[in-house]
Coordinates of C-alpha atoms and ligand atoms in Angstrom, one line a residue:
M528 CA -11.6 9.8 -22.1
C529 CA -12.3 7.5 -25.0
G530 CA -13.6 3.9 -24.6
I531 CA -11.9 1.0 -26.2
V532 CA -13.3 -2.6 -26.7
G533 CA -11.6 -5.5 -28.6
A534 CA -12.7 -9.3 -29.0
I535 CA -11.0 -12.5 -30.6
A536 CA -13.7 -15.4 -31.2
G537 CA -14.7 -18.2 -33.4
R538 CA -17.6 -16.2 -34.3
D539 CA -18.4 -12.7 -35.9
V540 CA -17.2 -10.1 -33.2
V541 CA -18.6 -6.9 -34.9
P542 CA -22.1 -7.1 -33.2
V543 CA -19.9 -7.4 -29.9
L544 CA -17.9 -4.7 -30.7
I545 CA -20.8 -2.2 -31.5
E546 CA -22.8 -3.1 -28.4
G547 CA -19.6 -2.5 -26.4
L548 CA -19.1 1.0 -27.8
K549 CA -22.7 1.8 -27.1
R550 CA -22.3 1.0 -23.5
L551 CA -18.7 3.0 -23.6
E552 CA -20.1 6.1 -25.2
Y553 CA -20.5 7.8 -21.8
R554 CA -16.7 8.0 -22.2
G555 CA -16.8 10.3 -25.3
Y556 CA -19.2 10.5 -28.2
D557 CA -18.0 12.5 -31.0
S558 CA -16.9 9.7 -33.3
A559 CA -16.5 6.0 -33.5
G560 CA -14.8 3.2 -35.3
I561 CA -13.9 -0.2 -35.4
A562 CA -11.3 -2.2 -37.5
V563 CA -11.1 -5.9 -38.0
V564 CA -9.0 -8.6 -39.6
V565 CA -10.6 -10.9 -42.0
D566 CA -9.2 -12.7 -44.8
G567 CA -5.9 -11.4 -44.5
A568 CA -6.8 -7.8 -44.5
V569 CA -7.7 -4.9 -42.1
R570 CA -11.1 -3.3 -42.7
R571 CA -12.2 -0.2 -40.9
V572 CA -15.3 1.7 -40.5
R573 CA -15.2 5.1 -38.7
R574 CA -18.1 7.9 -38.5
T575 CA -18.2 11.1 -36.9
G576 CA -21.2 11.5 -34.6
R577 CA -22.6 8.5 -32.5
V578 CA -22.0 5.1 -32.6
S579 CA -25.3 4.2 -34.1
E580 CA -23.9 6.1 -37.0
M581 CA -21.0 4.0 -37.6
E582 CA -23.0 0.9 -36.9
A583 CA -25.3 1.7 -39.9
A584 CA -22.0 2.1 -42.0
A585 CA -20.5 -1.3 -40.8
R586 CA -23.8 -2.9 -41.6
A587 CA -24.1 -1.5 -44.9
E588 CA -20.6 -2.9 -45.6
H589 CA -21.7 -6.2 -44.2
L590 CA -18.6 -6.0 -41.7
S591 CA -17.9 -9.2 -40.3
A592 CA -14.8 -10.9 -38.7
P593 CA -13.6 -13.0 -35.8
L594 CA -10.8 -10.5 -34.5
G595 CA -11.5 -6.9 -34.1
I596 CA -11.0 -3.4 -32.1
G597 CA -13.4 -0.7 -31.5
H598 CA -13.3 2.8 -30.2
T599 CA -15.4 5.9 -29.2
R600 CA -13.5 9.3 -29.0
W601 CA -14.1 12.6 -27.3
A602 CA -11.5 14.6 -29.3
T603 CA -8.2 15.9 -27.6
H604 CA -5.4 15.9 -30.4
G605 CA -7.4 16.7 -33.6
G606 CA -10.7 18.0 -34.3
V607 CA -13.7 15.9 -34.6
T608 CA -13.4 14.3 -38.3
E609 CA -13.8 10.9 -39.6
G610 CA -9.8 11.3 -40.1
N611 CA -9.1 11.8 -36.6
A612 CA -11.5 9.0 -35.5
H613 CA -9.8 5.7 -34.1
P614 CA -8.8 2.8 -35.1
H615 CA -5.6 4.3 -37.0
I616 CA -3.8 2.2 -39.4
S617 CA -0.2 1.8 -40.4
H618 CA 0.7 0.8 -43.8
D619 CA -2.6 -1.3 -44.3
S620 CA -1.4 -3.9 -41.9
L621 CA -1.9 -3.0 -38.3
A622 CA -4.9 -1.3 -36.7
L623 CA -4.9 0.6 -33.4
V624 CA -7.4 2.1 -30.8
H625 CA -5.8 4.2 -28.0
N626 CA -7.1 6.1 -24.9
G627 CA -5.5 8.4 -23.2
I628 CA -2.5 11.0 -24.1
I629 CA 0.9 10.7 -25.6
E630 CA 2.9 13.5 -24.4
N631 CA 5.8 13.2 -26.6
H632 CA 4.0 12.7 -29.7
E633 CA 5.4 15.6 -31.3
A634 CA 9.0 14.3 -31.1
Q635 CA 8.0 10.8 -32.2
R636 CA 5.9 12.3 -35.1
E637 CA 9.3 14.3 -36.4
R638 CA 11.4 11.3 -36.2
L639 CA 8.7 8.7 -37.8
T640 CA 8.2 11.4 -40.6
K641 CA 12.0 11.4 -41.4
L642 CA 11.9 7.7 -41.3
G643 CA 9.1 7.8 -44.1
Y644 CA 6.1 7.6 -42.3
V645 CA 2.9 9.6 -43.8
F646 CA 0.7 11.0 -41.2
E647 CA -3.2 11.1 -42.0
S648 CA -4.4 12.6 -38.9
Q649 CA -3.6 15.4 -36.4
T650 CA -3.8 12.6 -33.7
D651 CA -1.2 11.7 -30.9
T652 CA -2.3 8.1 -31.4
E653 CA -1.5 7.6 -35.3
V654 CA 2.1 8.0 -33.7
I655 CA 1.6 4.9 -31.8
A656 CA 0.6 2.8 -34.9
H657 CA 3.5 3.8 -37.1
L658 CA 6.1 3.3 -34.1
I659 CA 4.9 -0.4 -33.5
H660 CA 5.0 -0.9 -37.3
H661 CA 8.5 0.6 -37.4
H662 CA 9.7 -2.0 -34.7
Q663 CA 7.9 -4.9 -36.8
S664 CA 9.9 -3.6 -39.8
Q665 CA 13.2 -4.3 -37.6
G666 CA 12.1 -7.9 -37.2
L667 CA 10.1 -7.8 -34.2
D668 CA 6.8 -9.5 -33.9
L669 CA 3.6 -7.8 -32.8
L670 CA 3.9 -8.1 -29.0
A671 CA 7.6 -7.4 -28.9
A672 CA 7.1 -4.3 -31.3
L673 CA 4.2 -3.1 -28.8
Q674 CA 6.6 -3.5 -25.9
A675 CA 9.3 -1.7 -27.8
S676 CA 7.0 0.9 -28.7
V677 CA 5.6 1.7 -25.1
R678 CA 8.9 2.1 -23.8
E679 CA 9.3 5.0 -26.1
L680 CA 6.0 6.9 -25.4
D681 CA 5.5 9.3 -22.4
G682 CA 2.0 10.0 -21.1
A683 CA -1.1 8.1 -20.4
Y684 CA -2.5 4.9 -22.7
A685 CA -4.7 1.9 -23.0
I686 CA -4.1 0.3 -26.4
A687 CA -5.4 -2.5 -28.4
V688 CA -3.7 -3.6 -31.6
I689 CA -4.3 -6.1 -34.1
D690 CA -2.4 -7.1 -37.5
K691 CA -3.4 -8.9 -40.7
G692 CA 0.0 -10.7 -40.4
E693 CA -1.0 -12.2 -37.0
P694 CA -4.7 -12.8 -37.5
D695 CA -5.0 -15.1 -34.1
R696 CA -4.0 -12.9 -31.6
M697 CA -4.4 -9.1 -30.2
V698 CA -2.0 -7.4 -28.1
V699 CA -2.8 -4.7 -25.5
A700 CA -0.9 -2.3 -23.3
R701 CA -1.7 -0.4 -20.1
M702 CA -0.3 2.8 -18.3
G703 CA -2.4 5.1 -16.8
C704 CA -5.7 4.5 -18.4
P705 CA -8.2 1.8 -17.5
L706 CA -7.9 -1.5 -19.2
L707 CA -9.6 -5.0 -18.5
V708 CA -9.4 -8.4 -20.0
G709 CA -12.6 -10.7 -20.5
L710 CA -12.1 -14.2 -20.0
G711 CA -14.7 -16.2 -22.2
D712 CA -14.7 -19.8 -23.5
G713 CA -12.9 -20.2 -26.8
E714 CA -13.0 -16.2 -27.0
N715 CA -11.5 -13.4 -25.1
F716 CA -12.2 -9.5 -25.0
V717 CA -10.4 -6.6 -24.0
A718 CA -12.3 -3.3 -22.9
S719 CA -11.9 0.0 -20.7
D720 CA -14.8 -0.9 -18.6
V721 CA -16.7 -4.2 -17.7
S722 CA -19.9 -2.7 -19.0
A723 CA -18.5 -3.3 -22.7
I724 CA -18.3 -6.9 -22.5
V725 CA -20.7 -8.0 -19.5
Q726 CA -23.1 -9.4 -22.3
A727 CA -20.3 -11.8 -23.3
T728 CA -18.3 -12.6 -19.9
R729 CA -18.2 -11.5 -16.3
R730 CA -14.9 -13.1 -15.7
V731 CA -12.2 -10.1 -15.6
I732 CA -8.5 -9.4 -15.0
F733 CA -7.7 -6.0 -14.3
L734 CA -4.4 -5.0 -15.9
E735 CA -2.0 -3.2 -14.0
E736 CA 0.3 -0.1 -14.7
G737 CA 2.9 -1.1 -17.4
D738 CA 1.1 -4.5 -18.4
T739 CA 1.0 -5.9 -21.7
A740 CA -0.9 -8.7 -22.7
V741 CA -1.7 -11.1 -25.4
L742 CA -5.3 -12.5 -26.2
T743 CA -6.0 -15.4 -28.2
R744 CA -9.0 -17.5 -28.7
D745 CA -8.0 -19.8 -26.0
G746 CA -6.1 -18.0 -23.5
V747 CA -4.3 -14.8 -22.1
Q748 CA -0.8 -14.1 -21.3
V749 CA 0.0 -10.9 -19.5
Y750 CA 3.5 -9.4 -18.9
G751 CA 4.5 -7.0 -16.4
D752 CA 6.5 -4.0 -17.1
D753 CA 9.9 -5.6 -17.0
G754 CA 8.4 -7.8 -19.8
Q755 CA 8.2 -11.0 -17.7
L756 CA 5.1 -13.3 -17.5
V757 CA 3.0 -12.3 -14.5
A758 CA -0.1 -13.8 -13.0
R759 CA -3.0 -11.4 -12.3
A760 CA -5.9 -12.4 -10.5
E761 CA -9.3 -13.1 -12.0
H762 CA -12.5 -11.5 -10.7
L763 CA -15.9 -11.9 -11.1
S764 CA -17.9 -8.7 -12.1
D765 CA -21.2 -8.1 -10.4
V766 CA -22.2 -5.5 -12.8
S767 CA -25.9 -6.3 -13.7
L768 CA -26.8 -5.9 -17.4
A769 CA -30.2 -4.3 -15.8
S770 CA -28.3 -1.5 -14.3
L771 CA -26.7 -0.9 -18.0
E772 CA -30.1 -0.9 -19.6
L773 CA -32.7 2.3 -19.3
G774 CA -35.8 0.0 -18.7
P775 CA -38.8 1.8 -18.4
Y776 CA -36.9 5.3 -18.3
R777 CA -36.6 8.0 -20.9
H778 CA -32.8 8.8 -20.1
F779 CA -30.2 7.4 -17.8
M780 CA -30.1 10.7 -15.9
Q781 CA -33.9 10.4 -15.0
K782 CA -33.4 6.5 -14.1
E783 CA -30.4 7.2 -12.2
I784 CA -32.4 10.2 -10.2
H785 CA -35.2 7.6 -9.5
E786 CA -32.7 5.1 -8.3
Q787 CA -31.3 7.1 -5.5
P788 CA -33.5 5.7 -2.6
R789 CA -32.2 2.1 -3.8
A790 CA -28.4 3.5 -4.1
L791 CA -28.6 5.5 -0.7
A792 CA -29.6 2.4 1.0
D793 CA -27.2 0.1 -0.7
T794 CA -24.3 2.4 0.3
M795 CA -25.2 2.6 3.9
E796 CA -26.1 -1.2 4.3
A797 CA -23.0 -1.8 6.3
I798 CA -23.5 1.0 8.6
I799 CA -27.2 0.4 9.3
D800 CA -26.2 -3.3 9.8
A801 CA -23.6 -2.5 12.3
G802 CA -25.7 0.2 13.9
A803 CA -22.7 2.4 14.4
F804 CA -20.0 4.1 12.7
E805 CA -16.9 1.9 12.7
P806 CA -13.6 2.6 11.4
A807 CA -13.7 -0.5 9.7
L808 CA -16.1 0.6 7.0
F809 CA -13.1 2.6 5.4
G810 CA -10.9 -0.7 5.5
K811 CA -8.7 -2.8 7.8
E812 CA -6.1 -0.3 8.5
A813 CA -8.4 2.6 9.1
E814 CA -8.7 2.8 12.9
G815 CA -5.2 3.1 13.5
L816 CA -4.6 5.7 10.5
L817 CA -7.8 7.7 11.3
R818 CA -6.8 8.3 14.8
E819 CA -3.6 10.0 13.8
V820 CA -5.5 12.5 11.8
D821 CA -5.9 16.1 13.0
G822 CA -7.2 17.7 9.7
V823 CA -8.6 16.9 6.4
Q824 CA -7.8 17.8 3.0
I825 CA -10.4 17.1 0.5
L826 CA -9.5 16.7 -3.4
A827 CA -12.0 16.3 -6.3
C828 CA -13.6 17.5 -9.5
G829 CA -16.9 18.6 -10.7
T830 CA -19.8 17.3 -9.0
S831 CA -17.6 15.1 -6.4
Y832 CA -15.9 18.4 -5.6
Y833 CA -19.3 19.8 -4.4
A834 CA -19.7 16.8 -2.3
G835 CA -16.5 17.5 -0.6
A836 CA -17.8 21.4 -0.2
V837 CA -20.6 19.8 1.8
A838 CA -18.3 17.8 3.7
R839 CA -16.1 20.5 4.9
Y840 CA -19.3 22.0 6.5
W841 CA -20.0 18.3 8.3
I842 CA -16.2 17.7 9.2
E843 CA -15.5 21.0 10.9
A844 CA -18.9 21.2 12.8
I845 CA -19.1 17.8 13.8
A846 CA -15.8 16.1 13.9
G847 CA -14.1 19.5 15.0
L848 CA -11.3 19.1 12.5
P849 CA -9.9 21.7 10.2
C850 CA -11.1 20.9 6.6
T851 CA -10.2 22.4 3.4
V852 CA -11.4 21.2 -0.1
E853 CA -9.9 22.1 -3.3
I854 CA -10.5 21.3 -6.9
A855 CA -8.0 18.6 -7.9
S856 CA -6.5 20.5 -11.2
E857 CA -5.8 23.5 -8.8
Y858 CA -4.1 21.8 -6.2
R859 CA -1.9 19.7 -8.4
Y860 CA 0.0 22.7 -9.9
R861 CA 0.5 24.9 -6.5
K862 CA 3.0 24.8 -4.0
A863 CA 0.8 23.6 -1.2
V864 CA 2.2 23.1 2.3
A865 CA 1.7 19.7 3.5
N866 CA 0.6 18.4 6.8
P867 CA 1.3 14.7 7.1
R868 CA -1.2 14.5 9.9
H869 CA -3.8 15.6 7.5
L870 CA -6.0 13.0 5.5
I871 CA -6.0 13.3 2.2
V872 CA -9.6 12.2 0.8
T873 CA -10.3 12.0 -2.9
I874 CA -13.6 11.8 -4.3
S875 CA -14.4 10.4 -7.6
Q876 CA -17.6 8.8 -9.1
S877 CA -15.4 6.9 -11.9
G878 CA -12.0 6.5 -10.2
E879 CA -10.2 7.6 -12.9
T880 CA -10.7 11.4 -13.4
L881 CA -7.0 12.2 -14.2
D882 CA -6.4 15.5 -12.3
T883 CA -8.0 13.7 -9.2
M884 CA -5.3 10.9 -9.5
E885 CA -2.6 13.4 -10.1
A886 CA -3.5 15.4 -7.4
L887 CA -3.6 12.4 -5.1
K888 CA 0.0 11.6 -6.4
Y889 CA 1.2 15.1 -5.7
A890 CA -0.3 14.8 -2.3
K891 CA 1.7 11.9 -1.6
S892 CA 5.0 13.2 -3.3
L893 CA 4.5 16.1 -0.5
G894 CA 4.9 13.7 2.3
H895 CA 0.9 12.8 2.6
D896 CA 0.5 9.1 3.4
K897 CA -2.8 9.0 4.9
T898 CA -5.1 8.9 2.0
L899 CA -8.7 7.6 1.5
S900 CA -10.5 7.6 -1.7
I901 CA -14.6 7.8 -1.8
C902 CA -15.4 5.9 -5.3
N903 CA -18.1 4.3 -7.2
V904 CA -16.0 1.9 -9.4
P905 CA -14.3 -0.9 -7.7
E906 CA -10.7 -1.6 -8.9
S907 CA -10.3 1.6 -10.4
A908 CA -7.0 3.5 -10.2
I909 CA -7.8 6.3 -7.3
P910 CA -8.9 3.8 -4.7
R911 CA -6.2 1.6 -5.8
A912 CA -3.8 4.1 -5.2
S913 CA -5.2 4.7 -1.9
R914 CA -4.8 3.4 1.6
L915 CA -8.2 3.4 2.8
V916 CA -11.6 3.3 0.5
F917 CA -15.4 3.8 1.0
Y918 CA -17.1 2.4 -2.0
T919 CA -20.5 4.0 -2.9
R920 CA -22.7 1.6 -4.0
A921 CA -24.7 3.5 -6.5
G922 CA -24.3 0.9 -9.3
A923 CA -23.4 2.2 -13.0
E924 CA -23.9 5.8 -13.5
I925 CA -24.2 6.3 -17.2
G926 CA -25.8 9.8 -17.6
V927 CA -22.9 12.5 -18.1
A928 CA -24.5 14.6 -15.4
S929 CA -23.5 12.8 -12.2
T930 CA -26.9 12.3 -9.8
K931 CA -26.8 9.3 -7.5
A932 CA -23.2 9.1 -7.2
F933 CA -23.2 12.7 -5.7
T934 CA -25.7 11.7 -3.0
T935 CA -24.1 8.3 -2.2
Q936 CA -20.8 10.2 -1.9
L937 CA -22.4 12.3 0.8
V938 CA -23.3 9.4 2.5
G939 CA -19.8 8.2 2.2
L940 CA -18.6 11.3 3.8
F941 CA -21.2 11.9 6.2
A942 CA -20.0 8.5 7.5
L943 CA -16.3 9.5 7.4
T944 CA -17.4 12.7 9.4
A945 CA -19.2 10.5 12.2
T946 CA -16.4 8.2 12.4
L947 CA -13.8 10.8 13.0
A948 CA -16.0 12.7 15.5
K949 CA -16.1 9.4 17.5
L950 CA -12.7 8.8 17.1
N951 CA -12.2 12.3 18.7
G952 CA -14.4 11.6 21.4
R953 CA -17.1 14.1 20.1
L954 CA -20.1 11.7 19.3
D955 CA -22.1 10.6 22.2
A956 CA -23.8 7.1 22.0
E957 CA -27.2 9.1 21.7
T958 CA -26.2 11.5 19.0
E959 CA -24.7 8.6 17.0
A960 CA -28.0 6.5 17.4
G961 CA -29.7 9.6 16.1
Y962 CA -27.5 9.9 13.1
I963 CA -28.1 6.3 12.3
E964 CA -31.7 6.7 12.5
A965 CA -31.6 9.8 10.3
L966 CA -29.7 7.7 7.4
R967 CA -32.0 4.8 8.1
R968 CA -35.1 7.3 7.2
L969 CA -33.0 9.0 4.4
P970 CA -34.2 6.7 1.6
V971 CA -38.0 7.4 2.4
S972 CA -37.4 11.2 2.7
V973 CA -35.5 11.2 -0.9
Q974 CA -38.6 9.2 -2.1
H975 CA -40.6 12.0 -0.8
A976 CA -38.4 14.5 -2.5
L977 CA -38.6 12.5 -5.8
N978 CA -42.6 12.8 -5.5
L979 CA -42.3 16.3 -6.2
E980 CA -41.5 15.8 -9.6
P981 CA -44.8 16.8 -11.3
Q982 CA -44.7 20.1 -9.4
I983 CA -41.1 20.3 -10.4
A984 CA -41.8 19.9 -14.1
V985 CA -44.2 22.7 -14.2
W986 CA -41.7 25.3 -12.8
S987 CA -39.4 23.9 -15.6
E988 CA -41.7 25.6 -18.3
K989 CA -40.6 28.9 -16.6
F990 CA -36.9 28.1 -16.8
T991 CA -37.2 26.8 -20.5
P992 CA -37.0 30.1 -22.5
K993 CA -34.4 31.7 -20.0
Q994 CA -30.8 32.4 -20.8
H995 CA -29.6 32.8 -17.3
A996 CA -30.6 31.6 -13.8
L997 CA -29.1 32.1 -10.1
F998 CA -29.0 29.9 -7.2
L999 CA -28.7 30.8 -3.8
G1000 CA -27.9 28.8 -0.7
R1001 CA -26.4 29.3 2.6
G1002 CA -24.0 27.2 5.0
V1003 CA -24.1 23.5 4.0
H1004 CA -26.8 24.2 1.5
Y1005 CA -24.6 26.6 -0.4
P1006 CA -22.7 23.6 -2.4
I1007 CA -26.2 22.3 -3.2
A1008 CA -26.9 25.5 -4.9
L1009 CA -23.8 25.0 -6.8
E1010 CA -24.5 21.6 -7.6
G1011 CA -28.0 22.8 -9.0
A1012 CA -26.3 25.5 -11.1
L1013 CA -24.0 22.9 -12.6
K1014 CA -26.7 20.5 -13.3
L1015 CA -28.8 23.2 -15.1
K1016 CA -25.7 24.8 -17.1
E1017 CA -24.4 21.1 -18.2
I1018 CA -27.6 19.7 -19.5
S1019 CA -29.8 22.5 -20.6
Y1020 CA -27.3 24.9 -21.7
I1021 CA -28.7 27.6 -19.7
H1022 CA -26.0 30.0 -18.1
A1023 CA -26.5 29.4 -14.5
E1024 CA -24.3 30.4 -11.4
A1025 CA -24.5 29.7 -7.5
Y1026 CA -23.7 32.4 -5.0
P1027 CA -23.9 32.0 -1.0
A1028 CA -27.0 34.2 -0.4
G1029 CA -25.1 36.4 1.8
E1030 CA -22.7 37.4 -1.1
L1031 CA -25.8 38.4 -3.2
K1032 CA -25.1 42.2 -2.3
H1033 CA -21.8 42.2 -3.3
G1034 CA -22.1 41.9 -7.2
P1035 CA -24.8 39.4 -8.4
L1036 CA -27.6 41.6 -7.5
A1037 CA -26.7 43.6 -10.4
L1038 CA -28.0 41.0 -12.8
V1039 CA -31.4 40.6 -11.1
D1040 CA -34.2 41.5 -13.1
A1041 CA -37.7 40.0 -14.1
D1042 CA -35.7 37.6 -16.8
M1043 CA -33.4 36.2 -14.1
P1044 CA -35.2 33.4 -12.3
V1045 CA -33.6 33.1 -8.8
V1046 CA -33.4 29.3 -7.2
V1047 CA -33.2 29.7 -3.6
I1048 CA -32.5 26.4 -1.2
A1049 CA -34.1 27.5 1.9
P1050 CA -34.4 24.5 4.4
K1051 CA -35.7 25.1 7.9
D1052 CA -32.1 25.5 9.8
S1053 CA -30.6 28.3 11.5
L1054 CA -29.7 30.2 8.6
L1055 CA -33.4 30.3 7.3
E1056 CA -34.4 34.0 8.5
K1057 CA -31.0 35.0 7.0
V1058 CA -32.0 33.6 3.8
K1059 CA -35.4 35.2 3.9
S1060 CA -33.7 38.5 4.2
N1061 CA -31.7 37.7 1.2
M1062 CA -34.8 36.8 -0.6
Q1063 CA -36.3 40.2 0.1
E1064 CA -33.2 41.8 -1.7
V1065 CA -34.2 39.7 -4.8
R1066 CA -37.8 40.6 -4.7
A1067 CA -37.4 44.4 -4.1
R1068 CA -35.5 44.3 -7.6
G1069 CA -38.3 42.6 -9.5
G1070 CA -36.7 39.2 -9.5
E1071 CA -38.6 36.1 -9.4
L1072 CA -38.0 33.6 -6.8
F1073 CA -38.2 29.7 -6.9
V1074 CA -37.7 28.3 -3.6
F1075 CA -37.2 24.9 -2.1
T1076 CA -38.0 24.7 1.5
D1077 CA -39.3 22.2 4.1
A1078 CA -42.5 21.0 4.6
D1079 CA -42.2 22.4 8.2
S1080 CA -41.0 25.9 7.6
N1081 CA -43.0 28.8 7.9
F1082 CA -43.3 30.5 4.7
G1083 CA -45.5 30.4 2.0
E1084 CA -46.1 31.9 -1.5
S1085 CA -46.5 35.4 -2.5
E1086 CA -46.7 37.3 -5.9
G1087 CA -43.2 36.4 -7.5
V1088 CA -42.3 33.9 -4.6
H1089 CA -43.1 30.3 -6.1
V1090 CA -42.3 27.6 -3.1
I1091 CA -42.2 23.7 -3.5
R1092 CA -42.0 22.1 0.0
T1093 CA -39.7 19.0 0.4
P1094 CA -40.4 16.7 3.1
R1095 CA -40.1 17.6 7.0
H1096 CA -36.6 18.8 7.9
V1097 CA -34.3 16.0 8.0
G1098 CA -31.4 17.6 10.0
V1099 CA -27.7 17.1 9.3
L1100 CA -28.8 14.9 6.2
S1101 CA -30.9 17.9 4.7
P1102 CA -28.3 18.7 1.8
I1103 CA -29.1 15.1 0.4
V1104 CA -32.6 15.8 0.3
H1105 CA -32.4 19.2 -1.0
T1106 CA -30.1 17.8 -4.0
I1107 CA -33.3 15.7 -5.4
P1108 CA -35.3 18.9 -6.6
V1109 CA -32.3 20.5 -8.2
Q1110 CA -31.6 17.7 -10.2
L1111 CA -35.3 16.9 -11.3
L1112 CA -35.4 20.9 -12.2
A1113 CA -32.2 20.6 -14.3
Y1114 CA -33.6 17.5 -16.1
H1115 CA -37.0 18.9 -16.9
T1116 CA -35.5 21.9 -18.2
A1117 CA -33.4 20.3 -20.3
L1118 CA -36.0 17.9 -21.7
A1119 CA -38.3 20.9 -22.4
R1120 CA -35.2 22.4 -24.3
G1121 CA -34.9 19.1 -26.1
T1122 CA -31.0 18.6 -25.4
D1123 CA -29.5 15.3 -25.3
V1124 CA -29.9 14.8 -21.6
D1125 CA -27.5 11.9 -21.2
K1126 CA -24.7 13.2 -23.6
P1127 CA -24.4 16.9 -23.3
R1128 CA -22.5 18.6 -25.9
N1129 CA -18.6 18.9 -25.6
L1130 CA -18.5 17.0 -22.2
A1131 CA -17.9 13.2 -21.2
K1132 CA -18.3 11.4 -18.3
S1133 CA -15.0 9.9 -17.5
V1134 CA -12.2 12.7 -17.9
T1135 CA -8.8 11.1 -18.2
V1136 CA -7.0 14.3 -19.8
E1137 CA -6.0 17.4 -18.1
Ligands
G6P1349 C1 -17.0 14.8 -15.5 C2 -18.3 14.5 -15.3 C3 -18.7 15.1 -14.0 C4 -17.9 14.5 -12.7 C5 -16.5 14.9 -13.1 C6 -15.6 14.4 -12.0 O1 -16.7 16.2 -15.6 O2 -18.9 15.0 -16.4 O3 -20.1 14.6 -13.9 O4 -18.4 15.2 -11.7 O5 -15.9 14.5 -14.3 O6 -15.7 12.9 -12.3 P1 -15.4 11.9 -11.0 O7 -15.4 10.4 -12.0 O8 -14.1 11.9 -10.6 O9 -16.5 11.9 -9.9

């Protein structure tokens, strides 16, 4: 996690750094800092708390310079203190920001301490600053010192360094964490993500693993891991400023919930245009590769894992292929039995979640070479490491709690299911046409579900004072119950758990009393009658039920049973529509509890540590 930004220009870069850090805050938000080189000296401002607090301090100090770096932190090594905030400085001459984790920092710290370096923080990062300084003291210039230092580091890093002795350049390095260079006119930039610099330029170079680079005002040179100059392609980013701004909304989460009809329509555009499920949706070599697949193994974390849990129901029922879904951090450390004919599907909004990336690498090491990534961030690490890719087109997702990424992932996974079914001869033309039509109608059904917001806001008042909540679902809607509980706990801090409704009687029923609201996802599918019986079990123990069901299902309100009706049952895509109300319930409950909806405590959006 952590976000880094840097700029070298003919103008004052401090406003660029601060705006960039505000856009990177989703990557971590417990402290922030900037360092600049000006008038032959390094100056630094750091603060715990949000970027806005550091900004006020930088203003008070009238910080202004043509060369600088900035960082927003999510603490790993060392607590949330100003002393642990980046940038870190060595000998008052060089300043450095870092995203990632240095695994051999203890050994390096010991070595550097023996060489006389005095450490001021508990971070792994400070080691890098002193290591570079040490190499400089051996006669190397800043670039050579950085290159020599990274050769001695184990772990993951994106690094940007400035030095008062070399005021006309910045040096950077990348291994295992994202870093891109932005190309301006007489000015150049570096950032963890394009959103940080899009106000200045859209021309970007994605650095590759092992790259180092030098940025001056007039140019950028990139060196490969062998130290030789390399040419890296320039891309034009299509991230829009509007997608990064709040507009009329109160929170990014609210904006992103309401963007879902558009995000879904954009994600399925190619499918609707083709009027068919074509393997080419997943890449050039998809047809040959998917034909050979006789099972699917899904790997992901967090909300993306729940998308995979929905897909498991679809893939087994529709494509007739065995499918397992596993939390990436578990898979990567167990002795898994590989079946190379199984397709490894990684799902990741950010494309950089470390556990998911490492699970993918582990799967490959076990002999899996059929890999597909479902991802929202083009050119990010996980899709780049996969042979096939489906990009969700949700647009930038900034709220830490994932919303539109989840529903668009489900569209990608449904398209995969239908494509595999077709290749297996299990999808006749009529069913395919029916699925395409269901997709076409989906944005409208989702909009109808969004229109339930006022009713859901009223319900949220009942949840606001509670300490606990239970979510129930069955079948393909069980993962939606899981997602509803995750949303509620992460942004409102109410303890919430989800159970398959049939499992209630095996334990969680003991928790049910009048203080435990029970949310039930109860669409009009073949399991509705079973779910109703489970609801009776709750009612009989005095539990209060909050039921989301379809407009055309046959049950109404009664004492202790509140009902909100989503649109008419949409068939196989029902989990997507039923996600909307649980998102809105969590959002309004958090709003009423006054939490920081977009930046919940202790969390970060992009988790690039174990
Ligand atoms: C973090 C985020 C979640 C997200 C998870 C996986 O925990 O807060 O919203 O679901 O990471 O992230 P990914 O980018 O891999 O989907």
